[in-house]
Each structure stands twice: as structure tokens, then as C-alpha cells.
Short mmCIF file of C-alpha atoms in Angstrom, two decimals:
data_model
loop_
_atom_site.label_atom_id
_atom_site.label_comp_id
_atom_site.label_asym_id
_atom_site.label_seq_id
_atom_site.Cartn_x
_atom_site.Cartn_y
_atom_site.Cartn_z
CA MET A 1 0.34 0.66 -0.31
CA SER A 2 1.70 3.41 -1.11
CA ARG A 3 2.89 5.99 1.90
CA THR A 4 4.51 8.35 -0.22
CA HIS A 5 3.63 12.40 0.02
CA LEU A 6 2.80 14.41 -2.42
CA HIS A 7 6.38 16.00 -1.03
CA GLU A 8 8.25 13.80 -1.68
CA GLU A 9 6.54 13.03 -5.14
CA LEU A 10 7.26 16.76 -6.09
CA ALA A 11 10.42 16.19 -4.29
CA GLU A 12 11.25 13.94 -8.23
CA SER A 13 9.91 15.86 -10.79
CA LYS A 14 11.81 17.89 -12.73
CA ALA A 15 8.39 19.75 -14.26
CA ILE A 16 7.72 23.28 -12.69
CA VAL A 17 4.37 24.93 -13.45
CA THR A 18 3.35 28.41 -12.33
CA ALA A 19 -0.05 30.51 -11.48
CA ASP A 20 0.13 34.28 -11.43
CA THR A 21 -1.79 35.27 -8.49
CA GLN A 22 -3.45 39.36 -7.39
CA TYR A 23 -0.42 38.27 -5.17
CA GLY A 24 3.10 37.50 -7.52
CA THR A 25 3.86 34.32 -9.13
CA ILE A 26 4.22 31.80 -7.07
CA GLN A 27 5.37 28.24 -8.08
CA GLY A 28 4.32 24.46 -7.97
CA ARG A 29 5.79 21.56 -9.96
CA ARG A 30 4.16 18.33 -11.20
CA ALA A 31 3.24 14.78 -9.53
CA ALA A 32 3.77 11.75 -11.15
CA ASN A 33 0.55 11.43 -12.82
CA GLY A 34 0.95 15.12 -14.27
CA ALA A 35 -0.65 16.91 -11.65
CA ALA A 36 0.34 20.83 -10.71
CA VAL A 37 1.11 20.80 -7.85
CA PHE A 38 0.98 23.76 -5.54
CA LEU A 39 1.60 23.23 -1.47
CA GLU A 40 1.01 25.25 1.69
CA VAL A 41 0.04 28.87 -0.74
CA PRO A 42 -1.35 31.04 2.76
CA TYR A 43 -4.51 32.72 1.58
CA ALA A 44 -4.84 34.70 5.64
CA LEU A 45 -1.98 36.27 7.33
CA PRO A 46 -0.15 34.40 10.01
CA PRO A 47 -3.18 34.91 13.10
CA GLU A 48 -2.54 36.01 16.31
CA ARG A 49 -3.59 33.02 19.08
CA PHE A 50 -7.04 33.87 19.77
CA ALA A 51 -8.52 36.11 17.79
CA ASP A 52 -9.85 36.36 14.32
CA PRO A 53 -7.84 35.78 10.66
CA VAL A 54 -7.00 38.00 8.81
CA PRO A 55 -6.81 37.83 4.92
CA LEU A 56 -4.37 38.46 3.00
CA PRO A 57 -3.50 42.71 1.88
CA ALA A 58 -3.68 43.89 -1.39
CA ASN A 59 -0.18 44.50 -1.23
CA TYR A 60 0.89 40.74 0.10
CA ARG A 61 3.08 39.31 -2.53
CA TYR A 62 3.89 35.70 -1.67
CA GLU A 63 7.31 34.24 -1.89
CA ALA A 64 9.59 33.90 -4.30
CA LYS A 65 10.17 29.75 -3.86
CA GLU A 66 9.00 26.44 -4.56
CA TYR A 67 5.26 25.78 -3.22
CA ILE A 68 6.34 21.87 -2.86
CA PHE A 69 7.01 21.17 0.55
CA GLU A 70 4.99 20.19 2.99
CA SER A 71 6.65 21.98 6.07
CA LYS A 72 4.39 22.19 8.87
CA TYR A 73 0.84 21.48 10.09
CA ALA A 74 -1.37 22.85 13.06
CA ALA A 75 -0.25 22.57 16.16
CA GLN A 76 -2.83 20.11 18.33
CA PRO A 77 -2.14 16.40 20.57
CA LYS A 78 -1.70 13.52 19.69
CA ASN A 79 -4.47 11.00 21.88
CA ASP A 80 -6.63 10.63 18.86
CA GLY A 81 -8.20 7.65 19.72
CA GLN A 82 -9.51 6.90 16.01
CA ALA A 83 -6.18 7.01 14.45
CA GLY A 84 -5.13 3.48 15.66
CA GLY A 85 -2.22 1.89 14.44
CA THR A 86 -1.33 5.46 11.76
CA PRO A 87 1.45 6.50 11.35
CA PHE A 88 1.12 9.94 12.11
CA GLU A 89 3.12 11.50 9.60
CA ASP A 90 0.54 10.07 7.55
CA LYS A 91 -2.43 12.06 9.32
CA VAL A 92 -0.57 15.36 9.13
CA GLY A 93 2.69 15.68 6.92
CA LEU A 94 6.26 15.37 7.33
CA GLY A 95 6.95 19.54 8.84
CA GLU A 96 6.98 20.66 11.70
CA PRO A 97 3.33 21.29 13.78
CA SER A 98 2.63 24.89 13.87
CA GLU A 99 0.32 28.12 14.34
CA ASP A 100 -0.05 29.16 11.41
CA PRO A 101 -2.17 26.61 8.86
CA LEU A 102 -4.31 29.09 7.10
CA PHE A 103 -2.70 27.91 3.95
CA VAL A 104 -4.41 25.50 1.23
CA ASN A 105 -2.74 22.76 -0.88
CA ILE A 106 -4.24 23.00 -4.69
CA ILE A 107 -3.46 20.62 -7.68
CA CYS A 108 -4.98 21.10 -11.04
CA PRO A 109 -5.26 19.03 -13.48
CA PRO A 110 -2.17 18.31 -16.05
CA SER A 111 -3.98 20.50 -18.80
CA TYR A 112 -3.09 23.37 -16.76
CA PRO A 113 -2.55 26.26 -17.71
CA ALA A 114 -3.12 24.75 -21.44
CA GLN A 115 -6.90 24.61 -20.62
CA THR A 116 -8.37 26.71 -17.45
CA GLY A 117 -11.86 26.31 -16.60
CA PHE A 118 -11.92 23.87 -14.41
CA PRO A 119 -14.62 22.62 -11.55
CA VAL A 120 -13.41 23.54 -8.20
CA LYS A 121 -13.73 20.85 -5.19
CA VAL A 122 -12.61 23.10 -1.54
CA TYR A 123 -11.95 20.02 1.22
CA ILE A 124 -12.10 20.13 4.59
CA HIS A 125 -10.47 16.97 6.33
CA GLY A 126 -11.19 15.50 9.29
CA GLY A 127 -10.70 14.66 12.25
CA PHE A 128 -13.74 15.56 15.46
CA LEU A 129 -11.79 19.93 15.05
CA GLN A 130 -9.27 18.29 16.98
CA PHE A 131 -6.41 16.66 14.42
CA GLY A 132 -5.16 16.55 10.91
CA SER A 133 -3.67 18.36 8.23
CA PRO A 134 -4.79 19.15 3.76
CA HIS A 135 -0.92 16.70 3.90
CA GLY A 136 -2.96 14.08 5.44
CA LEU A 137 -1.85 10.30 2.52
CA GLY A 138 -6.36 10.55 2.26
CA SER A 139 -6.32 13.97 1.37
CA GLN A 140 -4.13 13.70 -1.35
CA ALA A 141 -6.01 14.75 -4.61
CA GLN A 142 -4.03 14.12 -7.72
CA TYR A 143 -5.45 10.84 -8.75
CA VAL A 144 -9.20 12.60 -9.26
CA ALA A 145 -8.07 16.06 -10.06
CA ALA A 146 -6.41 14.52 -13.37
CA GLU A 147 -8.92 11.92 -14.37
CA ARG A 148 -12.10 14.79 -13.77
CA ALA A 149 -10.77 17.21 -14.73
CA GLU A 150 -11.07 19.18 -11.51
CA VAL A 151 -9.69 21.69 -9.53
CA TRP A 152 -8.64 19.85 -5.98
CA VAL A 153 -8.00 22.83 -2.72
CA ASN A 154 -7.57 20.53 0.80
CA VAL A 155 -7.57 23.35 3.41
CA GLY A 156 -5.68 23.92 6.13
CA TYR A 157 -7.45 25.59 9.92
CA ARG A 158 -6.32 26.01 13.12
CA LEU A 159 -8.08 23.33 15.46
CA SER A 160 -8.82 21.75 18.88
CA ALA A 161 -7.84 24.85 21.92
CA PHE A 162 -6.51 26.63 19.34
CA GLY A 163 -9.09 26.92 17.08
CA PHE A 164 -12.23 26.75 19.21
CA LEU A 165 -11.38 27.77 22.69
CA ALA A 166 -14.11 30.32 23.80
CA SER A 167 -15.28 32.40 26.68
CA ASP A 168 -17.59 34.50 27.92
CA VAL A 169 -15.46 35.91 30.27
CA PRO A 170 -12.55 36.77 29.50
CA ARG A 171 -14.35 36.53 25.72
CA ILE A 172 -13.81 34.55 23.21
CA ASP A 173 -15.41 33.99 20.65
CA GLY A 174 -14.11 31.19 19.65
CA ASN A 175 -14.74 29.34 15.73
CA PHE A 176 -11.24 30.91 14.52
CA GLY A 177 -11.45 27.39 13.06
CA PHE A 178 -14.75 27.38 10.73
CA LYS A 179 -13.68 31.48 9.99
CA ASP A 180 -10.08 30.30 9.44
CA GLN A 181 -12.23 28.26 6.84
CA TRP A 182 -14.64 31.01 5.55
CA LEU A 183 -11.88 33.07 4.43
CA ALA A 184 -10.25 30.07 2.54
CA LEU A 185 -13.68 30.15 0.48
CA LEU A 186 -13.19 33.37 -0.19
CA TRP A 187 -9.43 33.42 -0.83
CA VAL A 188 -10.83 30.77 -2.58
CA ARG A 189 -12.92 31.86 -5.05
CA GLU A 190 -11.39 35.36 -5.53
CA ASN A 191 -8.30 33.69 -7.07
CA ILE A 192 -8.90 30.46 -8.04
CA LYS A 193 -8.90 31.23 -12.24
CA ALA A 194 -5.19 31.66 -11.87
CA PHE A 195 -5.64 27.89 -11.03
CA GLY A 196 -7.62 27.03 -13.77
CA GLY A 197 -10.56 27.45 -11.86
CA ASN A 198 -13.42 28.79 -12.24
CA PRO A 199 -15.06 30.82 -9.70
CA ASP A 200 -18.64 30.26 -10.54
CA ASP A 201 -18.54 26.39 -9.72
CA ILE A 202 -17.83 25.38 -6.68
CA GLN A 203 -18.16 22.64 -4.78
CA LEU A 204 -16.97 22.63 -0.37
CA SER A 205 -16.82 18.98 0.52
CA GLY A 206 -15.89 17.37 3.63
CA LEU A 207 -15.35 14.45 5.76
CA SER A 208 -16.13 13.90 9.61
CA ALA A 209 -15.46 17.33 10.80
CA GLY A 210 -15.50 18.36 7.45
CA ALA A 211 -18.09 17.70 7.33
CA HIS A 212 -19.15 19.17 10.87
CA SER A 213 -17.79 22.49 8.91
CA VAL A 214 -19.45 22.58 6.06
CA HIS A 215 -22.75 22.63 8.06
CA GLN A 216 -21.11 25.17 10.60
CA ILE A 217 -20.27 27.36 6.78
CA LEU A 218 -23.95 26.52 5.76
CA HIS A 219 -25.61 28.04 8.48
CA HIS A 220 -23.24 31.57 9.05
CA ALA A 221 -23.80 31.24 4.60
CA SER A 222 -27.31 31.12 5.16
CA ARG A 223 -27.87 35.00 8.08
CA LEU A 224 -24.84 36.17 5.15
CA PRO A 225 -26.23 39.78 4.15
CA GLU A 226 -28.74 40.50 1.21
CA GLY A 227 -27.26 40.56 -2.40
CA VAL A 228 -24.05 38.88 -0.77
CA LYS A 229 -23.38 35.45 -3.02
CA ALA A 230 -21.67 32.49 -0.48
CA PRO A 231 -18.36 31.82 -1.91
CA PHE A 232 -20.02 28.40 -3.34
CA ASP A 233 -21.90 27.28 -4.66
CA SER A 234 -22.56 23.28 -3.74
CA ALA A 235 -21.86 20.83 -0.79
CA ILE A 236 -21.32 17.53 0.52
CA MET A 237 -21.44 16.62 4.07
CA GLN A 238 -19.16 12.80 4.49
CA SER A 239 -21.18 11.45 8.15
CA ASN A 240 -21.06 13.84 10.33
CA GLY A 241 -23.75 17.42 11.36
CA ILE A 242 -24.54 19.69 13.63
CA VAL A 243 -27.82 18.19 15.86
CA THR A 244 -28.16 20.31 18.35
CA ALA A 245 -26.97 24.13 19.17
CA PRO A 246 -23.17 24.23 19.79
CA LYS A 247 -22.48 25.63 23.57
CA THR A 248 -22.76 29.41 24.54
CA PRO A 249 -19.48 31.09 25.03
CA ALA A 250 -20.29 31.38 28.78
CA GLU A 251 -21.57 27.76 28.91
CA LEU A 252 -18.12 27.14 27.78
CA ARG A 253 -16.30 29.17 30.01
CA PRO A 254 -15.44 26.11 32.73
CA GLN A 255 -12.91 24.42 29.88
CA PHE A 256 -11.43 28.16 29.73
CA THR A 257 -11.01 27.80 33.58
CA ALA A 258 -9.92 24.30 33.52
CA LEU A 259 -7.36 25.88 30.79
CA CYS A 260 -5.76 27.71 32.38
CA ARG A 261 -5.98 26.10 35.83
CA ALA A 262 -3.50 23.38 33.46
CA LEU A 263 -1.29 25.72 32.98
CA ALA A 264 -1.12 26.93 36.83
CA LEU A 265 -2.37 30.73 35.09
CA ASP A 266 -5.15 32.78 37.30
CA PRO A 267 -8.32 32.25 35.49
CA SER A 268 -10.15 35.61 36.98
CA SER A 269 -6.30 37.41 36.48
CA PRO A 270 -7.34 40.17 34.25
CA THR A 271 -3.69 39.74 32.58
CA VAL A 272 -4.57 36.37 32.40
CA LEU A 273 -5.46 36.35 28.58
CA ASP A 274 -2.72 38.22 27.52
CA THR A 275 -0.67 35.76 29.02
CA LEU A 276 -2.44 32.82 26.98
CA ARG A 277 -1.87 34.65 23.88
CA ASP A 278 1.44 35.12 24.36
CA PRO A 279 3.48 32.01 22.50
CA ALA A 280 7.23 33.47 24.48
CA LYS A 281 4.82 33.34 28.37
CA VAL A 282 3.30 29.58 27.46
CA PRO A 283 4.21 28.32 24.15
CA PHE A 284 1.94 26.57 22.40
CA SER A 285 3.32 22.98 23.00
CA ALA A 286 2.67 23.27 26.66
CA ILE A 287 -1.61 23.53 25.75
CA THR A 288 -1.08 20.39 23.51
CA HIS A 289 0.41 18.26 26.32
CA ALA A 290 -2.32 19.52 28.48
CA ILE A 291 -4.96 18.35 26.57
CA GLU A 292 -3.51 15.20 25.80
CA THR A 293 -2.92 14.44 30.12
CA ASP A 294 -6.30 15.25 30.42
CA ALA A 295 -5.26 17.71 32.86
CA LEU A 296 -8.57 19.55 32.21
CA GLY A 297 -10.07 16.85 32.61
CA ILE A 298 -11.88 14.47 30.49
CA GLU A 299 -15.48 16.30 29.26
CA ASN A 300 -12.45 19.47 29.32
CA GLY A 301 -10.66 18.03 26.15
CA THR A 302 -12.33 18.02 23.63
CA PHE A 303 -12.43 21.90 22.12
CA ARG A 304 -16.14 22.70 19.49
CA GLY A 305 -17.78 25.14 18.62
CA ALA A 306 -20.12 28.24 19.78
CA TRP A 307 -22.84 29.47 19.18
CA GLU A 308 -21.96 33.82 18.99
CA ALA A 309 -23.50 36.20 17.08
CA SER A 310 -20.61 36.65 14.19
CA TRP A 311 -20.43 33.44 13.14
CA LEU A 312 -24.05 31.60 13.55
CA GLY A 313 -26.61 35.32 14.12
CA GLU A 314 -27.53 36.21 17.62
CA SER A 315 -31.18 33.96 17.19
CA PRO A 316 -32.73 31.64 16.53
CA ASP A 317 -30.97 28.71 17.78
CA PRO A 318 -29.24 27.03 14.24
CA MET A 319 -31.16 24.21 14.76
CA GLU A 320 -34.46 26.11 15.15
CA TRP A 321 -33.47 27.90 12.11
CA GLN A 322 -32.44 24.87 10.43
CA ARG A 323 -36.51 23.62 11.73
CA THR A 324 -38.40 26.04 10.11
CA GLY A 325 -36.62 27.10 6.73
CA GLY A 326 -34.78 29.75 7.89
CA LEU A 327 -31.55 27.45 6.27
CA ALA A 328 -33.24 26.34 3.19
CA ARG A 329 -34.53 30.00 1.87
CA GLY A 330 -30.35 31.81 3.28
CA LEU A 331 -29.00 28.91 1.61
CA ARG A 332 -31.30 29.85 -1.83
CA ALA A 333 -30.95 33.79 -1.64
CA HIS A 334 -27.23 33.48 -1.60
CA GLY A 335 -26.46 31.32 -4.72
CA VAL A 336 -25.82 27.63 -3.12
CA ARG A 337 -27.54 25.49 -5.73
CA SER A 338 -27.86 21.62 -3.92
CA VAL A 339 -26.62 19.95 -0.63
CA VAL A 340 -25.35 16.42 -0.99
CA ILE A 341 -25.54 14.40 2.38
CA GLY A 342 -24.92 10.42 3.45
CA ASP A 343 -22.85 7.93 6.43
CA LEU A 344 -22.33 4.89 6.37
CA THR A 345 -23.97 1.54 7.90
CA GLU A 346 -20.85 0.60 10.09
CA GLU A 347 -20.13 4.45 11.97
CA TRP A 348 -20.49 3.08 15.33
CA TYR A 349 -17.05 1.15 14.87
CA LEU A 350 -14.23 4.37 14.65
CA TYR A 351 -16.49 6.33 16.88
CA SER A 352 -16.45 3.45 19.44
CA ILE A 353 -12.43 3.80 19.65
CA ALA A 354 -12.40 7.90 19.96
CA HIS A 355 -11.72 7.97 23.47
CA PRO A 356 -10.47 5.39 26.14
CA ILE A 357 -13.66 3.70 27.86
CA SER A 358 -13.50 1.31 31.19
CA ASN A 359 -16.02 2.55 32.90
CA VAL A 360 -19.75 4.24 33.40
CA ASN A 361 -18.17 7.80 34.99
CA GLU A 362 -15.44 7.97 31.54
CA LEU A 363 -18.67 7.02 29.40
CA TYR A 364 -21.45 10.40 30.56
CA ARG A 365 -17.34 12.97 30.13
CA ASN A 366 -16.57 11.67 27.79
CA LEU A 367 -19.78 12.39 25.71
CA GLU A 368 -20.22 15.95 27.58
CA ARG A 369 -17.40 16.63 25.28
CA TYR A 370 -20.22 16.75 22.84
CA TYR A 371 -23.05 17.51 24.49
CA ARG A 372 -24.80 19.37 27.09
CA LYS A 373 -25.27 16.89 29.84
CA ASP A 374 -29.46 17.49 30.30
CA VAL A 375 -28.62 15.75 26.54
CA VAL A 376 -26.45 13.62 27.30
CA LYS A 377 -28.50 11.07 30.00
CA LYS A 378 -31.35 11.90 27.93
CA MET A 379 -29.68 10.29 25.23
CA LEU A 380 -28.25 7.23 27.01
CA ASP A 381 -32.33 7.05 28.61
CA VAL A 382 -33.07 5.89 25.56
CA TYR A 383 -30.94 3.12 24.62
CA LEU A 384 -31.54 1.92 28.79
CA GLU A 385 -35.03 2.39 28.23
CA GLU A 386 -34.39 -0.14 24.98
CA GLU A 387 -33.10 -2.65 27.27
CA GLY A 388 -35.65 -2.73 29.91
CA GLU A 389 -33.76 -0.87 32.41
CA ASP A 390 -34.65 2.50 32.62
CA GLU A 391 -35.66 1.61 36.35
CA VAL A 392 -32.15 0.18 37.32
CA ALA A 393 -29.87 2.69 34.43
CA GLU A 394 -27.55 3.26 37.07
CA LYS A 395 -26.70 0.13 38.67
CA ALA A 396 -27.72 -1.97 34.66
CA LEU A 397 -24.69 0.75 33.33
CA GLY A 398 -22.38 -0.23 35.88
CA GLU A 399 -22.68 -3.89 35.25
CA LYS A 400 -21.72 -3.21 31.61
CA THR A 401 -18.06 -4.88 30.55
CA PRO A 402 -15.50 -1.96 29.29
CA GLU A 403 -15.77 -3.60 25.98
CA GLU A 404 -19.77 -3.27 25.96
CA LEU A 405 -19.16 0.06 27.67
CA GLU A 406 -17.49 0.79 24.33
CA GLY A 407 -19.72 -0.02 22.41
CA LEU A 408 -22.40 2.09 23.23
CA PHE A 409 -20.35 4.28 23.65
CA GLY A 410 -19.24 4.70 19.64
CA LYS A 411 -23.28 3.94 19.66
CA VAL A 412 -24.54 6.20 21.12
CA LEU A 413 -21.91 8.77 19.26
CA SER A 414 -22.11 7.44 16.00
CA GLU A 415 -26.08 8.23 16.44
CA GLY A 416 -25.82 11.48 17.68
CA GLN A 417 -22.87 13.11 15.56
CA VAL A 418 -23.58 10.73 12.04
CA HIS A 419 -26.88 8.59 11.01
CA LEU A 420 -28.91 11.14 13.06
CA PRO A 421 -28.27 14.49 11.57
CA VAL A 422 -28.40 13.36 7.91
CA ARG A 423 -31.32 12.49 8.86
CA LEU A 424 -32.29 16.01 10.29
CA PHE A 425 -30.76 17.79 7.60
CA ALA A 426 -32.37 15.61 4.52
CA ARG A 427 -35.83 16.81 6.52
CA ASP A 428 -36.05 19.71 7.24
CA MET A 429 -34.34 20.53 3.78
CA LEU A 430 -36.92 18.96 1.89
CA ALA A 431 -39.35 20.08 3.69
CA ALA A 432 -38.20 23.45 2.35
CA GLY A 433 -38.06 22.99 -0.94
CA PHE A 434 -34.22 22.65 -1.03
CA PRO A 435 -32.30 19.86 -2.53
CA VAL A 436 -30.54 18.05 -1.10
CA LEU A 437 -29.54 14.35 -2.17
CA ARG A 438 -28.53 11.82 0.75
CA TYR A 439 -26.56 8.56 -0.39
CA GLU A 440 -24.84 5.40 2.75
CA ILE A 441 -22.47 3.34 1.86
CA GLY A 442 -22.37 -0.39 2.34
CA TRP A 443 -19.17 -1.08 0.59
CA THR A 444 -15.91 -0.17 1.29
CA PRO A 445 -12.72 -1.50 0.45
CA GLU A 446 -11.90 -4.44 2.62
CA GLN A 447 -8.53 -3.24 2.57
CA LEU A 448 -8.36 0.26 4.29
CA ARG A 449 -11.06 -1.78 6.54
CA PRO A 450 -10.53 -1.60 11.04
CA PHE A 451 -11.89 -5.28 11.55
CA GLY A 452 -13.91 -5.59 8.40
CA TYR A 453 -16.12 -2.71 9.14
CA VAL A 454 -17.33 -0.35 6.72
CA THR A 455 -17.35 1.96 9.41
CA HIS A 456 -16.41 6.31 9.42
CA GLY A 457 -13.39 7.25 6.60
CA THR A 458 -12.65 3.78 5.37
CA ASP A 459 -14.89 5.78 2.84
CA ARG A 460 -12.83 8.01 1.77
CA ALA A 461 -9.91 7.28 -1.11
CA LEU A 462 -13.68 6.68 -3.15
CA TRP A 463 -14.09 10.35 -3.30
CA ALA A 464 -10.82 10.79 -3.45
CA LEU A 465 -10.93 8.04 -6.01
CA ARG A 466 -6.85 7.63 -4.48
CA VAL A 467 -5.54 5.11 -6.98
CA PRO A 468 -2.27 3.76 -4.79
CA LEU A 469 -4.61 2.27 -2.05
CA LEU A 470 -7.31 0.54 -4.26
CA GLU A 471 -7.31 -2.48 -5.43
CA GLY A 472 -8.87 -5.28 -8.80
CA ASP A 473 -11.58 -3.30 -10.03
CA GLN A 474 -12.41 -1.12 -6.78
CA GLY A 475 -10.92 1.48 -9.03
CA THR A 476 -13.69 0.73 -11.24
CA VAL A 477 -16.51 1.49 -8.28
CA ALA A 478 -15.10 3.81 -6.96
CA ARG A 479 -15.51 5.90 -10.27
CA ASN A 480 -19.40 4.40 -10.32
CA TRP A 481 -19.35 6.31 -7.87
CA ILE A 482 -18.91 9.44 -8.32
CA SER A 483 -20.27 10.37 -10.97
CA ALA A 484 -23.12 8.56 -10.29
CA ILE A 485 -23.36 10.93 -7.18
CA THR A 486 -22.89 13.77 -9.86
CA GLN A 487 -25.52 12.57 -12.07
CA TYR A 488 -28.13 12.65 -9.37
CA VAL A 489 -27.09 15.83 -8.05
CA LYS A 490 -27.41 17.77 -11.32
CA ARG A 491 -31.21 16.38 -11.34
CA ALA A 492 -31.49 17.33 -7.67
CA GLU A 493 -31.03 21.09 -8.58
CA ALA A 494 -32.95 20.68 -12.00
CA GLY A 495 -36.47 19.53 -9.27
CA ASP A 496 -35.97 16.13 -9.89
CA THR A 497 -35.12 14.98 -5.93
CA LEU A 498 -35.86 11.99 -3.79
CA PRO A 499 -38.51 11.01 -2.27
CA LEU A 500 -37.09 11.93 1.62
CA LYS A 501 -36.53 8.53 2.81
CA THR A 502 -35.22 7.31 -0.21
CA VAL A 503 -31.37 6.38 0.11
CA VAL A 504 -28.87 6.32 -3.01
CA THR A 505 -26.71 3.39 -2.11
CA LEU A 506 -23.67 1.30 -2.60
CA SER A 507 -24.41 -1.86 -1.55
CA GLU A 508 -22.11 -4.48 -0.35
CA ASP A 509 -22.35 -6.20 -3.68
CA ARG A 510 -20.98 -2.83 -4.44
CA ALA A 511 -24.19 -1.85 -6.88
CA ILE A 512 -24.92 1.01 -7.19
CA ARG A 513 -29.90 1.49 -6.52
CA GLU A 514 -32.68 3.48 -4.63
CA VAL A 515 -33.21 1.80 -1.72
CA GLU A 516 -35.37 2.85 1.05
CA ASP A 517 -34.04 3.77 4.37
CA SER A 518 -34.74 1.47 6.52
CA LYS A 519 -33.19 2.75 9.82
CA TRP A 520 -35.27 5.83 10.05
CA ASP A 521 -37.21 5.47 12.48
CA GLU A 522 -34.64 3.67 14.64
CA TYR A 523 -32.26 6.64 14.75
CA MET A 524 -35.37 9.29 14.52
CA ARG A 525 -36.69 7.98 17.64
CA LEU A 526 -32.99 10.32 20.05
CA ARG A 527 -35.31 12.84 18.56
CA LYS A 528 -37.06 12.97 21.57
CA THR A 529 -33.28 13.82 23.31
CA LEU A 530 -32.64 16.89 21.88
CA PRO A 531 -34.45 20.93 22.48
CA GLY A 532 -36.68 22.27 20.52
CA GLU A 533 -38.00 18.74 19.30
CA THR A 534 -41.04 16.94 19.39
#
């Protein structure tokens, strides 16, 4: 199985290629298959810690160097349970950690620059918003770019505390990672023509936390001022989405306090934020170490988005906005044509190993990384009631083995993070008349499945047409899948949407067909655990 990074492939290339941007000419090289590659192209100024990103000024000029190296990735903790045995460099690239991951990797078809006007695909990598990099092997897009004549853009953004710390006192709005992604999209719209891309044909996609990011971006785009066009035309959300309103900065203040205390800082000091923002006083390694060692407490170790006005609007909350048609109306008004959303049949497995679970306390506290305490209790009560144990819930949980608790954790988290939000999104958007296509994947390449499960993320090689990882006729299946989704999207945008409970599936036998969603009622039963759902 190939583990060659683009950095290594480009180092062997002698074929130089250039792009003339508004910030000067930059130089890349061609990959082995002829695709033109530019790595680590800045889309914003180096960011200040815990502050919004700043776009490149008009007088900015790119460095006179080759943009062919994997020199850096977002500073991040290393306690990624989902990574399993994946080498760390295969997730993040061959560089060093940095607080400035605000760059894009751009891959153009081999016919660039002789030909231009290619469709543009912008991809946001996954990793719970805590881990990963656009340099990850699963994100390399030279094969799909070449075969489908598309320009691919992989986005770097701030992760973990650096991307998502929030508090009301002191005021830290948060959502810096999402704001990074948004600025990258604005940069792509304004600059992708220099790389042969069509700025009027941009599709945004993301896997896992990348799909959650896409959902966040859809909400932000839906609330743009009147007359402002979104910097993308369609979107794909792969295995994730928002299921309930994010916590407010006030609700996230305890996490800020926990971080300060883990760093031996006084959270009530009037200068604490200045201290935290100063890399000379608090190096990024001190922050990542505190997270890796659970010094903040298990429930505070994962940093997520915040519900605050500058990003998601003052009111109503995002899920009410979606349920009542505001998201659909807003997207349509700002030029977004369609959304594709879907999941895999065995998402639960990779979620089950995301965090160590050895007892009931750890089960609750790890779920509280993602949901409010009241939602966690309601979710677990649903499962316990189904086991006939509602009257002795705590005792029943206490009698479960660590393996059973791990499985329960994977089931709760995968249903709450993937299966339920996918169906809620389809329900709400189709009810508002917005073109949505829903898919389900029941087969992925066998050699890429941990312990045989068609689980979270094992579909990435299909979407990116990762030729070195595909064996036998698997490449043909991947090509057929991508083409089928493309055709279904065209139909949806033309008004021919599938019924709510009909999904396009890639079945175990590798066939692509329309089927009735047999899991609809099972997953939608969790609606009663969410605020605002009846």
C-alpha cells in the first residue's frame, strides 16, 4: 500500500509549473501523473492566537520559493484514538507543528495551464476538529483531479484549543477554525482562476469534522447580508453534522477555566488572556500537553464550535433556524444550489475507539465533550429504556464490561454525530423545497477496513479516487460512485429530488441503487432527546 507523500513525489519531479496570482507568481511542480501541485499557499496572514484570521492585504506578496513542501501542520494534541495504527506523519504530513496552518494545497489537472475553467472542489479534512492536516494521505487529490479534470483545494485551519477556545469572561468568541475555513473559501473564489479553476463552479466538501464544518459554514452563509453571494455553489457533507445548538461562550467558560488551571494560570486575572495569547509565556506545546494528559478533565478535552452572534447569528438557534426553513431560504438566496449528505452503515466502530472508556464515569464525561449534560442523560436513557433497564439505569450501566461500555459509546456518538443529523438535515431541507441528495455507503475497500467494518472514514479513498490504495476493480467502483452522485446532484438541482426516505446506496455487492431507508425510525427516535424537537 503506497505511503508516498506529495512532498516526496514533487521532490522527484523536474516539471516546474507556475501560477500568476494577484499576490505574485508562485512556482509548483507536477506530480508523477502530471497534475500541477502547489503546497502551502497562504490564504491569510499568520494568525494571532485566539483571534479571528486576517485576510491578505492588497500589497501582500508571496515568497519567491517553490511551493512544493509539507513544512508544517496545525499544532494539535496527539491523543487521537481513531488514528489506531496510522503513522502520525500520514495524518499530518512531513513538516512540523505550527500555529499558522492558514494555507491551501492546490492540485490542478495535467492540462493546466493550457486549459482552464475547471470545476473546483474544496475539501475540509476531518479529525474531531482536534486533529489532522490537508497533507494527510487520505486528502491527496492528484488522481481525482487528473481523471475528472477538476481543481482540488485542501484547506488548513486551526484545531483544538487554538481553533475553538471560547468564553464569555474574558471574551473569546471562538470558532476561529471555522472562520479560517470561511476566509479560505473567500480566497479561493477570488484567486482560483489563476490556477485554472472556475470561480462560479465551487463545491465545498468535508469528511467527519470536515462535514460538521461544512454544516457550520452553510449556517453562516445562510445569514449573509442581502445581495452577498456565498463563496461556493454546492456542498457535500460526509458522515457528520450539527445535531443540537452549540454551547454558548458562557457555557464554555468552565473549559477556559480548566485550561488556565492546567497551565497554572489564574483564570480570573485581568491579564490572563494576554498571557495565554503570548507564545513566549505559554508555548503551544504546553497547551497540547495539557490536553493530551487530560489535565483539563476528560469532559473539557475536546474543543468545539460556540454559538455566538458573529458566526451563527444572535437568534434563533441554528437547529431552529434549520427546522423552520431559514437555512434553506438563506442558502437559496445566497446562491447555493444543492447539498449532498450521507453516512456509512457501520459508523459506530471508529467512534467507539475515539476515547478510552473503562467505566461509567468515563462514558458520561466523554459524551459531555460533545453535548450538554442534560442531552447526554436523555440519550443514554433512550438506550437503557430499550434494554428494559430504565428503573435501574445506573446499576445497569455499572454492570456493563469495558468492552460493552465502549460499544455503547460508539453507538451513542455515531448516532448523535452522524446518523441522526443526516436525517434531520434531509427532513428539514426537503420540507423547505431545497435540493438535497442523501446517500448511504455499505461497501468500502476491504483492505482499508479496521476489523472488517464499513466504518467512519473508510470511504475516503472512494471520494478522492486514491488509486494507489485501490485494488482490482475497486477503482471502477469508485469512479462509478462519483459519477452517479454527480448525476443525481444534477437531477436534484433540476427539480428531480428523491423522496425523503429514499437514499442512493453503494451496497455490499458494490452495486449502486436507490433504496428505502430501513433505519429511519430507529435513528429518528433520538429526536426526543434534543431541545426543540417534538
